[in-house]
Short mmCIF file of C-alpha atoms in Angstrom, two decimals:
data_model
loop_
_atom_site.label_atom_id
_atom_site.label_comp_id
_atom_site.label_asym_id
_atom_site.label_seq_id
_atom_site.Cartn_x
_atom_site.Cartn_y
_atom_site.Cartn_z
CA UNK A 710 48.91 104.98 207.19
CA UNK A 711 52.35 103.55 206.43
CA UNK A 712 53.99 103.46 203.10
CA UNK A 713 52.93 99.95 202.13
CA UNK A 714 49.75 99.24 204.04
CA UNK A 715 47.47 99.63 201.06
CA UNK A 716 48.59 96.56 199.18
CA UNK A 717 49.43 92.93 199.84
CA UNK A 718 52.96 93.14 198.37
CA UNK A 719 53.69 96.15 200.56
CA UNK A 720 52.33 94.49 203.70
CA UNK A 721 54.41 91.40 202.98
CA UNK A 722 57.54 93.48 202.44
CA UNK A 723 57.01 95.42 205.62
CA UNK A 724 56.37 92.21 207.59
CA UNK A 725 59.46 90.57 206.08
CA UNK A 726 61.71 93.52 206.89
CA UNK A 727 60.41 93.62 210.46
CA UNK A 728 61.08 89.90 210.95
CA UNK A 729 64.48 89.97 209.21
CA UNK A 730 65.53 92.76 211.56
CA UNK A 731 64.13 91.04 214.66
CA UNK A 732 65.19 87.44 214.21
CA UNK A 733 67.52 87.50 211.22
CA UNK A 734 66.97 86.77 207.55
CA UNK A 735 68.09 83.13 207.75
CA UNK A 736 65.74 82.40 210.65
CA UNK A 737 62.64 83.81 208.95
CA UNK A 738 60.39 81.61 206.77
CA UNK A 739 57.84 82.58 204.12
CA UNK A 740 55.14 81.18 206.45
CA UNK A 741 56.35 83.55 209.19
CA UNK A 742 56.19 86.51 206.83
CA UNK A 743 52.71 85.69 205.54
CA UNK A 744 51.43 85.15 209.07
CA UNK A 745 52.97 88.42 210.29
CA UNK A 746 51.26 90.23 207.39
CA UNK A 747 47.93 88.50 208.04
CA UNK A 748 48.07 86.82 204.62
CA UNK A 749 48.70 83.32 203.26
CA UNK A 750 51.89 81.81 201.88
CA UNK A 751 50.01 81.43 198.60
CA UNK A 752 49.50 85.18 198.46
CA UNK A 753 53.20 85.63 199.23
CA UNK A 754 54.18 83.52 196.23
CA UNK A 755 51.85 85.49 193.99
CA UNK A 756 54.05 88.51 194.66
CA UNK A 757 57.55 87.16 195.30
CA UNK A 758 59.52 84.14 194.04
CA UNK A 759 61.07 83.59 197.48
CA UNK A 760 61.93 85.41 200.70
CA UNK A 761 65.07 86.87 199.17
CA UNK A 762 63.19 88.61 196.37
CA UNK A 763 61.16 90.64 198.88
CA UNK A 764 64.18 92.94 199.09
CA UNK A 765 64.95 92.90 195.35
CA UNK A 766 61.60 93.27 193.66
CA UNK A 767 62.51 96.76 192.42
CA UNK A 768 65.71 95.62 190.69
CA UNK A 769 64.19 95.03 187.27
CA UNK A 770 62.47 98.38 187.18
CA UNK A 771 65.69 100.04 188.29
CA UNK A 772 67.60 98.34 185.49
CA UNK A 773 64.95 99.32 182.91
CA UNK A 774 64.96 102.97 184.00
CA UNK A 775 68.74 103.14 183.87
CA UNK A 776 68.93 101.57 180.42
CA UNK A 777 66.14 103.82 179.11
CA UNK A 778 68.01 106.87 180.37
CA UNK A 779 71.22 105.65 178.78
CA UNK A 780 69.46 104.99 175.47
CA UNK A 781 67.90 108.46 175.56
CA UNK A 782 71.23 110.30 175.59
CA UNK A 783 71.72 111.71 172.15
CA UNK A 784 74.10 109.92 169.77
CA UNK A 785 77.67 111.15 169.73
CA UNK A 786 77.82 111.80 173.46
CA UNK A 787 80.64 109.80 175.05
CA UNK A 788 80.05 106.62 177.05
CA UNK A 789 80.52 108.24 180.47
CA UNK A 790 77.89 110.84 179.59
CA UNK A 791 75.44 108.06 178.84
CA UNK A 792 76.40 106.29 182.07
CA UNK A 793 75.92 109.55 183.97
CA UNK A 794 72.35 109.76 182.64
CA UNK A 795 71.70 106.20 183.83
CA UNK A 796 73.03 107.10 187.29
CA UNK A 797 70.78 110.17 187.36
CA UNK A 798 67.78 107.96 186.60
CA UNK A 799 68.78 105.58 189.40
CA UNK A 800 69.08 108.49 191.82
CA UNK A 801 65.60 109.74 190.91
CA UNK A 802 64.13 106.32 191.57
CA UNK A 803 66.14 105.40 194.69
CA UNK A 804 66.78 108.77 196.29
CA UNK A 805 63.36 109.47 197.71
CA UNK A 806 63.32 107.46 200.89
CA UNK A 807 66.67 107.23 202.68
CA UNK A 808 65.16 105.74 205.85
CA UNK A 809 63.68 102.83 203.88
CA UNK A 810 66.97 102.40 201.99
CA UNK A 811 68.95 102.41 205.23
CA UNK A 812 66.75 99.72 206.74
CA UNK A 813 67.04 97.62 203.60
CA UNK A 814 70.81 98.05 203.44
CA UNK A 815 71.33 97.06 207.07
CA UNK A 816 69.39 93.84 206.42
CA UNK A 817 71.52 93.11 203.38
CA UNK A 818 74.75 93.85 205.21
CA UNK A 819 73.76 91.33 207.90
CA UNK A 820 73.34 88.36 205.55
CA UNK A 821 75.91 86.73 203.28
CA UNK A 822 73.13 85.42 201.03
CA UNK A 823 71.62 88.89 200.61
CA UNK A 824 75.03 90.46 200.01
CA UNK A 825 75.56 87.94 197.20
CA UNK A 826 72.18 88.77 195.72
CA UNK A 827 73.09 92.46 195.80
CA UNK A 828 76.37 91.73 194.00
CA UNK A 829 74.46 89.84 191.32
CA UNK A 830 72.04 92.75 190.97
CA UNK A 831 74.85 95.24 190.45
CA UNK A 832 76.67 92.92 188.01
CA UNK A 833 73.44 92.51 186.04
CA UNK A 834 72.98 96.28 185.86
CA UNK A 835 76.61 96.69 184.80
CA UNK A 836 76.19 94.13 182.01
CA UNK A 837 72.97 95.84 180.82
CA UNK A 838 74.68 99.24 180.73
CA UNK A 839 77.62 97.77 178.80
CA UNK A 840 75.18 96.23 176.30
CA UNK A 841 73.42 99.58 175.97
CA UNK A 842 76.71 101.35 175.29
CA UNK A 843 77.59 98.79 172.61
CA UNK A 844 74.23 99.45 170.97
CA UNK A 845 75.30 103.11 170.88
CA UNK A 846 78.38 102.08 168.93
CA UNK A 847 80.89 102.24 171.80
CA UNK A 848 83.72 99.70 171.27
CA UNK A 849 83.24 96.60 173.44
CA UNK A 850 86.10 97.13 175.90
CA UNK A 851 85.31 100.83 176.42
CA UNK A 852 81.67 99.92 176.94
CA UNK A 853 82.56 97.41 179.65
CA UNK A 854 84.97 99.81 181.30
CA UNK A 855 82.54 102.73 181.33
CA UNK A 856 79.72 100.54 182.63
CA UNK A 857 81.86 99.01 185.37
CA UNK A 858 83.17 102.45 186.31
CA UNK A 859 79.55 103.60 186.53
CA UNK A 860 78.74 100.73 188.88
CA UNK A 861 81.75 101.68 191.02
CA UNK A 862 80.41 105.24 191.23
CA UNK A 863 76.92 103.94 192.05
CA UNK A 864 78.22 101.81 194.93
CA UNK A 865 80.42 104.48 196.47
CA UNK A 866 77.79 107.22 196.11
CA UNK A 867 75.14 104.93 197.55
CA UNK A 868 77.23 104.26 200.67
CA UNK A 869 77.95 107.93 201.12
CA UNK A 870 74.29 108.83 200.73
CA UNK A 871 73.21 106.24 203.31
CA UNK A 872 75.89 107.44 205.73
CA UNK A 873 74.97 111.10 205.21
CA UNK A 874 72.29 113.36 206.69
CA UNK A 875 68.61 112.60 205.84
CA UNK A 876 68.41 115.57 203.47
CA UNK A 877 71.43 114.50 201.40
CA UNK A 878 70.78 114.44 197.66
CA UNK A 879 71.61 111.12 196.00
CA UNK A 880 71.74 112.58 192.48
CA UNK A 881 74.20 115.26 193.60
CA UNK A 882 76.38 112.70 195.38
CA UNK A 883 76.37 110.48 192.26
CA UNK A 884 77.50 113.38 190.08
CA UNK A 885 80.21 114.45 192.51
CA UNK A 886 81.45 110.87 192.78
CA UNK A 887 81.60 110.56 188.99
CA UNK A 888 83.72 113.73 188.86
CA UNK A 889 85.88 112.35 191.63
CA UNK A 890 86.47 109.11 189.74
CA UNK A 891 87.79 111.12 186.84
CA UNK A 892 90.19 112.98 189.15
CA UNK A 893 91.37 109.81 190.88
CA UNK A 894 91.97 107.86 187.66
CA UNK A 895 93.82 110.65 185.86
CA UNK A 896 96.38 110.83 188.65
CA UNK A 897 98.13 108.00 186.83
CA UNK A 898 100.22 109.30 183.97
CA UNK A 899 102.29 106.91 181.79
CA UNK A 900 105.66 108.35 182.74
CA UNK A 901 104.78 108.40 186.43
CA UNK A 902 104.08 104.66 186.27
CA UNK A 903 107.80 103.90 186.45
CA UNK A 904 108.42 105.95 189.59
CA UNK B 632 103.82 64.83 182.97
CA UNK B 633 100.92 67.27 183.21
CA UNK B 634 100.84 70.36 185.27
CA UNK B 635 99.13 68.89 188.31
CA UNK B 636 99.92 65.19 188.28
CA UNK B 637 102.47 65.34 191.03
CA UNK B 638 100.11 66.14 193.89
CA UNK B 639 96.70 65.09 195.17
CA UNK B 640 95.23 68.60 195.06
CA UNK B 641 96.35 68.96 191.46
CA UNK B 642 94.95 65.57 190.46
CA UNK B 643 91.65 66.42 192.11
CA UNK B 644 91.50 69.79 190.35
CA UNK B 645 92.26 68.26 186.99
CA UNK B 646 89.64 65.53 187.52
CA UNK B 647 87.06 68.10 188.64
CA UNK B 648 87.67 70.34 185.63
CA UNK B 649 87.40 67.37 183.27
CA UNK B 650 84.09 66.28 184.82
CA UNK B 651 82.67 69.82 185.04
CA UNK B 652 83.37 70.22 181.33
CA UNK B 653 81.96 66.81 180.39
CA UNK B 654 78.79 66.59 182.46
CA UNK B 655 78.38 70.05 183.96
CA UNK B 656 79.32 71.49 187.36
CA UNK B 657 75.89 70.92 188.91
CA UNK B 658 75.84 67.27 187.85
CA UNK B 659 79.26 66.45 189.32
CA UNK B 660 79.65 65.27 192.93
CA UNK B 661 82.69 65.22 195.20
CA UNK B 662 82.53 61.40 195.08
CA UNK B 663 82.73 61.55 191.27
CA UNK B 664 85.76 63.83 191.41
CA UNK B 665 87.60 61.71 193.96
CA UNK B 666 86.87 58.55 192.00
CA UNK B 667 88.01 60.14 188.73
CA UNK B 668 91.25 61.17 190.43
CA UNK B 669 91.74 57.70 191.97
CA UNK B 670 91.48 59.19 195.48
CA UNK B 671 88.94 59.18 198.31
CA UNK B 672 86.35 61.82 199.21
CA UNK B 673 88.20 62.16 202.50
CA UNK B 674 91.33 63.20 200.64
CA UNK B 675 89.24 65.65 198.64
CA UNK B 676 88.03 67.34 201.80
CA UNK B 677 91.57 67.59 203.12
CA UNK B 678 92.29 69.89 200.18
CA UNK B 679 89.02 71.66 199.38
CA UNK B 680 86.01 72.77 201.43
CA UNK B 681 83.62 71.76 198.65
CA UNK B 682 83.43 71.20 194.90
CA UNK B 683 83.13 74.92 194.24
CA UNK B 684 86.42 75.72 195.96
CA UNK B 685 88.34 73.51 193.54
CA UNK B 686 88.20 76.44 191.12
CA UNK B 687 88.88 79.13 193.73
CA UNK B 688 91.68 77.75 195.85
CA UNK B 689 94.10 80.37 194.52
CA UNK B 690 91.90 83.33 195.48
CA UNK B 691 93.42 83.95 198.89
CA UNK B 692 96.98 83.92 197.59
CA UNK B 693 95.94 86.26 194.78
CA UNK B 694 94.42 88.66 197.28
CA UNK B 695 97.52 88.52 199.50
CA UNK B 696 99.89 89.20 196.59
CA UNK B 697 97.81 92.13 195.40
CA UNK B 698 97.60 93.69 198.87
CA UNK B 699 101.34 93.17 199.44
CA UNK B 700 102.10 94.92 196.16
CA UNK B 701 99.78 97.79 197.06
CA UNK B 702 101.39 98.13 200.51
CA UNK B 703 104.85 98.15 198.95
CA UNK B 704 104.21 101.27 196.83
CA UNK B 705 106.03 104.10 198.47
CA UNK B 706 104.02 106.59 200.54
CA UNK B 707 102.82 109.69 198.76
CA UNK B 708 102.04 107.90 195.51
CA UNK B 709 98.39 108.36 194.58
CA UNK B 710 95.77 105.65 195.06
CA UNK B 711 95.63 104.61 191.39
CA UNK B 712 99.40 104.10 191.38
CA UNK B 713 99.03 101.73 194.31
CA UNK B 714 96.14 99.96 192.58
CA UNK B 715 98.24 99.68 189.42
CA UNK B 716 100.94 97.87 191.42
CA UNK B 717 98.32 95.45 192.76
CA UNK B 718 97.12 94.76 189.21
CA UNK B 719 100.71 94.13 188.10
CA UNK B 720 101.10 91.57 190.87
CA UNK B 721 97.87 89.87 189.80
CA UNK B 722 99.08 89.74 186.21
CA UNK B 723 102.37 88.13 187.28
CA UNK B 724 100.49 85.45 189.20
CA UNK B 725 97.66 84.82 186.71
CA UNK B 726 99.25 85.58 183.38
CA UNK B 727 101.38 82.47 182.99
CA UNK B 728 98.91 79.90 181.74
CA UNK B 729 96.20 81.26 179.45
CA UNK B 730 94.99 77.82 178.38
CA UNK B 731 94.34 76.82 182.00
CA UNK B 732 92.66 80.19 182.65
CA UNK B 733 90.47 79.80 179.56
CA UNK B 734 89.32 76.35 180.63
CA UNK B 735 88.57 77.63 184.12
CA UNK B 736 86.69 80.67 182.81
CA UNK B 737 84.51 78.62 180.47
CA UNK B 738 83.48 76.40 183.40
CA UNK B 739 82.63 79.47 185.46
CA UNK B 740 80.67 81.08 182.63
CA UNK B 741 78.56 77.92 182.33
CA UNK B 742 77.35 77.90 185.96
CA UNK B 743 75.32 80.53 187.79
CA UNK B 744 76.70 79.30 191.12
CA UNK B 745 80.29 79.65 189.93
CA UNK B 746 79.64 83.07 188.43
CA UNK B 747 78.32 84.17 191.83
CA UNK B 748 81.40 82.81 193.53
CA UNK B 749 83.57 84.75 191.08
CA UNK B 750 81.64 87.94 191.84
CA UNK B 751 82.23 87.39 195.55
CA UNK B 752 85.92 86.83 194.92
CA UNK B 753 86.24 90.09 193.02
CA UNK B 754 84.22 92.01 195.62
CA UNK B 755 86.46 90.60 198.36
CA UNK B 756 89.57 91.69 196.49
CA UNK B 757 88.05 95.13 195.94
CA UNK B 758 87.29 95.51 199.64
CA UNK B 759 90.82 94.43 200.57
CA UNK B 760 92.36 96.94 198.16
CA UNK B 761 90.14 99.70 199.55
CA UNK B 762 91.22 98.78 203.09
CA UNK B 763 94.84 98.85 201.97
CA UNK B 764 94.41 102.31 200.45
CA UNK B 765 92.82 103.60 203.66
CA UNK B 766 95.81 102.27 205.58
CA UNK B 767 97.93 104.41 203.23
CA UNK B 768 95.93 107.46 204.33
CA UNK B 769 93.67 107.72 201.27
CA UNK B 770 90.27 109.21 202.24
CA UNK B 771 87.58 106.52 202.52
CA UNK B 772 85.50 107.42 199.45
CA UNK B 773 88.56 107.84 197.20
CA UNK B 774 89.89 104.53 198.46
CA UNK B 775 86.65 102.75 197.56
CA UNK B 776 86.48 104.43 194.18
CA UNK B 777 90.09 103.66 193.26
CA UNK B 778 89.74 100.05 194.41
CA UNK B 779 86.47 99.51 192.51
CA UNK B 780 87.95 101.17 189.44
CA UNK B 781 90.89 98.77 189.75
CA UNK B 782 88.51 95.81 189.85
CA UNK B 783 86.75 97.15 186.74
CA UNK B 784 90.10 97.30 184.97
CA UNK B 785 90.98 93.79 186.18
CA UNK B 786 87.72 92.35 184.80
CA UNK B 787 87.91 94.05 181.42
CA UNK B 788 91.62 93.28 180.96
CA UNK B 789 91.03 89.68 181.99
CA UNK B 790 88.33 89.20 179.37
CA UNK B 791 90.48 90.78 176.69
CA UNK B 792 93.43 88.61 177.62
CA UNK B 793 91.37 85.41 177.48
CA UNK B 794 89.91 86.43 174.13
CA UNK B 795 93.32 87.34 172.72
CA UNK B 796 96.12 85.31 171.13
CA UNK B 797 98.04 82.81 173.35
CA UNK B 798 101.08 85.08 173.53
CA UNK B 799 99.13 88.13 174.76
CA UNK B 800 100.65 89.76 177.84
CA UNK B 801 98.20 90.14 180.74
CA UNK B 802 100.31 92.78 182.53
CA UNK B 803 100.48 94.90 179.39
CA UNK B 804 96.74 94.60 178.82
CA UNK B 805 96.07 95.58 182.45
CA UNK B 806 98.22 98.70 182.11
CA UNK B 807 96.65 99.70 178.79
CA UNK B 808 93.16 99.19 180.26
CA UNK B 809 94.04 101.36 183.25
CA UNK B 810 95.14 104.12 180.90
CA UNK B 811 91.99 103.65 178.89
CA UNK B 812 89.82 104.02 182.01
CA UNK B 813 91.43 107.36 182.64
CA UNK B 814 90.65 108.47 179.07
CA UNK B 815 87.07 107.22 179.20
CA UNK B 816 86.26 108.81 182.56
CA UNK B 817 87.79 112.21 181.76
CA UNK B 818 85.52 112.56 178.73
CA UNK B 819 82.96 113.89 181.18
CA UNK B 820 83.52 117.54 181.90
CA UNK B 821 81.20 119.42 184.30
CA UNK B 822 79.89 121.91 181.74
CA UNK B 823 79.31 119.15 179.20
CA UNK B 824 77.05 117.38 181.72
CA UNK B 825 74.22 119.80 180.96
CA UNK B 826 74.31 119.23 177.19
#
């Protein structure tokens, strides 16, 4: 039995992803998805606000897990340490099923509307992390910078993970990318800036 | 004479910004804008694809200037040095008129659609900077990281500049924010990550 067959939301998601891949996201209607899943449009709307949300229903949980992890880092640890914990939590949640993630990503890449939705998701996560850092007492600008830097790491690590072998470890790639960011950004010293 | 009165595009932009502020972006039509500017809708569409683009018509030039500046950094300089040059070019172009920028930003902040468009703009600039870094021979992941880090700096510096006094210097704030990013990200050492 497939990953989602046990529940209506899962059947709808699977049907939607099949149709988006076959005929394109723009050309697929909610009625098509419900019919493909052997369910009604009414059932669809009990689970998803619209056809776009089928691919984003995990976003809120992801955000919550990341913020919880950030909040759980003990006081006094620097902002990037807290962001690193949030990235670890994201990797635990997202890193289990690369083949599902690859399918989802290829659908998103193929649609301007879905790419926009993904940008909004990442911006929302970034804003929530920045808020969390401010609650920890990090000055506002540092909080924004650390959160946005964390989102940059997330994006780059995510791409690398999807492009890598099936056994690649998302959490490890996130950590290595975070280290790499530090190396890349410190290669700019004040005196060198005039050269 | 005001900043834009000499040309149709400028009159249309000024009329649009006035109406967006008065009645809201969503409630304003192209016909309203043209009428407010004493011009026809046809003239509007000669200058702008739609009412959203009135606030984004400078985006392509901004992107070009930033990429040109990045390309002009001499070979062998690290990726963040090239990104710093791109940010300097952006500051030169955008830093002249804080009161216009503040008005524009408050319109964008008030509309979900405009905030999305702004996210797309920044993502497009980030992708162009990453492409430019790859052309310079920077490995793909480092190029993405440095470009995204540059966008993070841009966003945070931009907010600080808009919140600051009228005489604040955008280029200086960009450079200080870039330095700050380096400080914030290096506060994560490998051994500390287990603590």
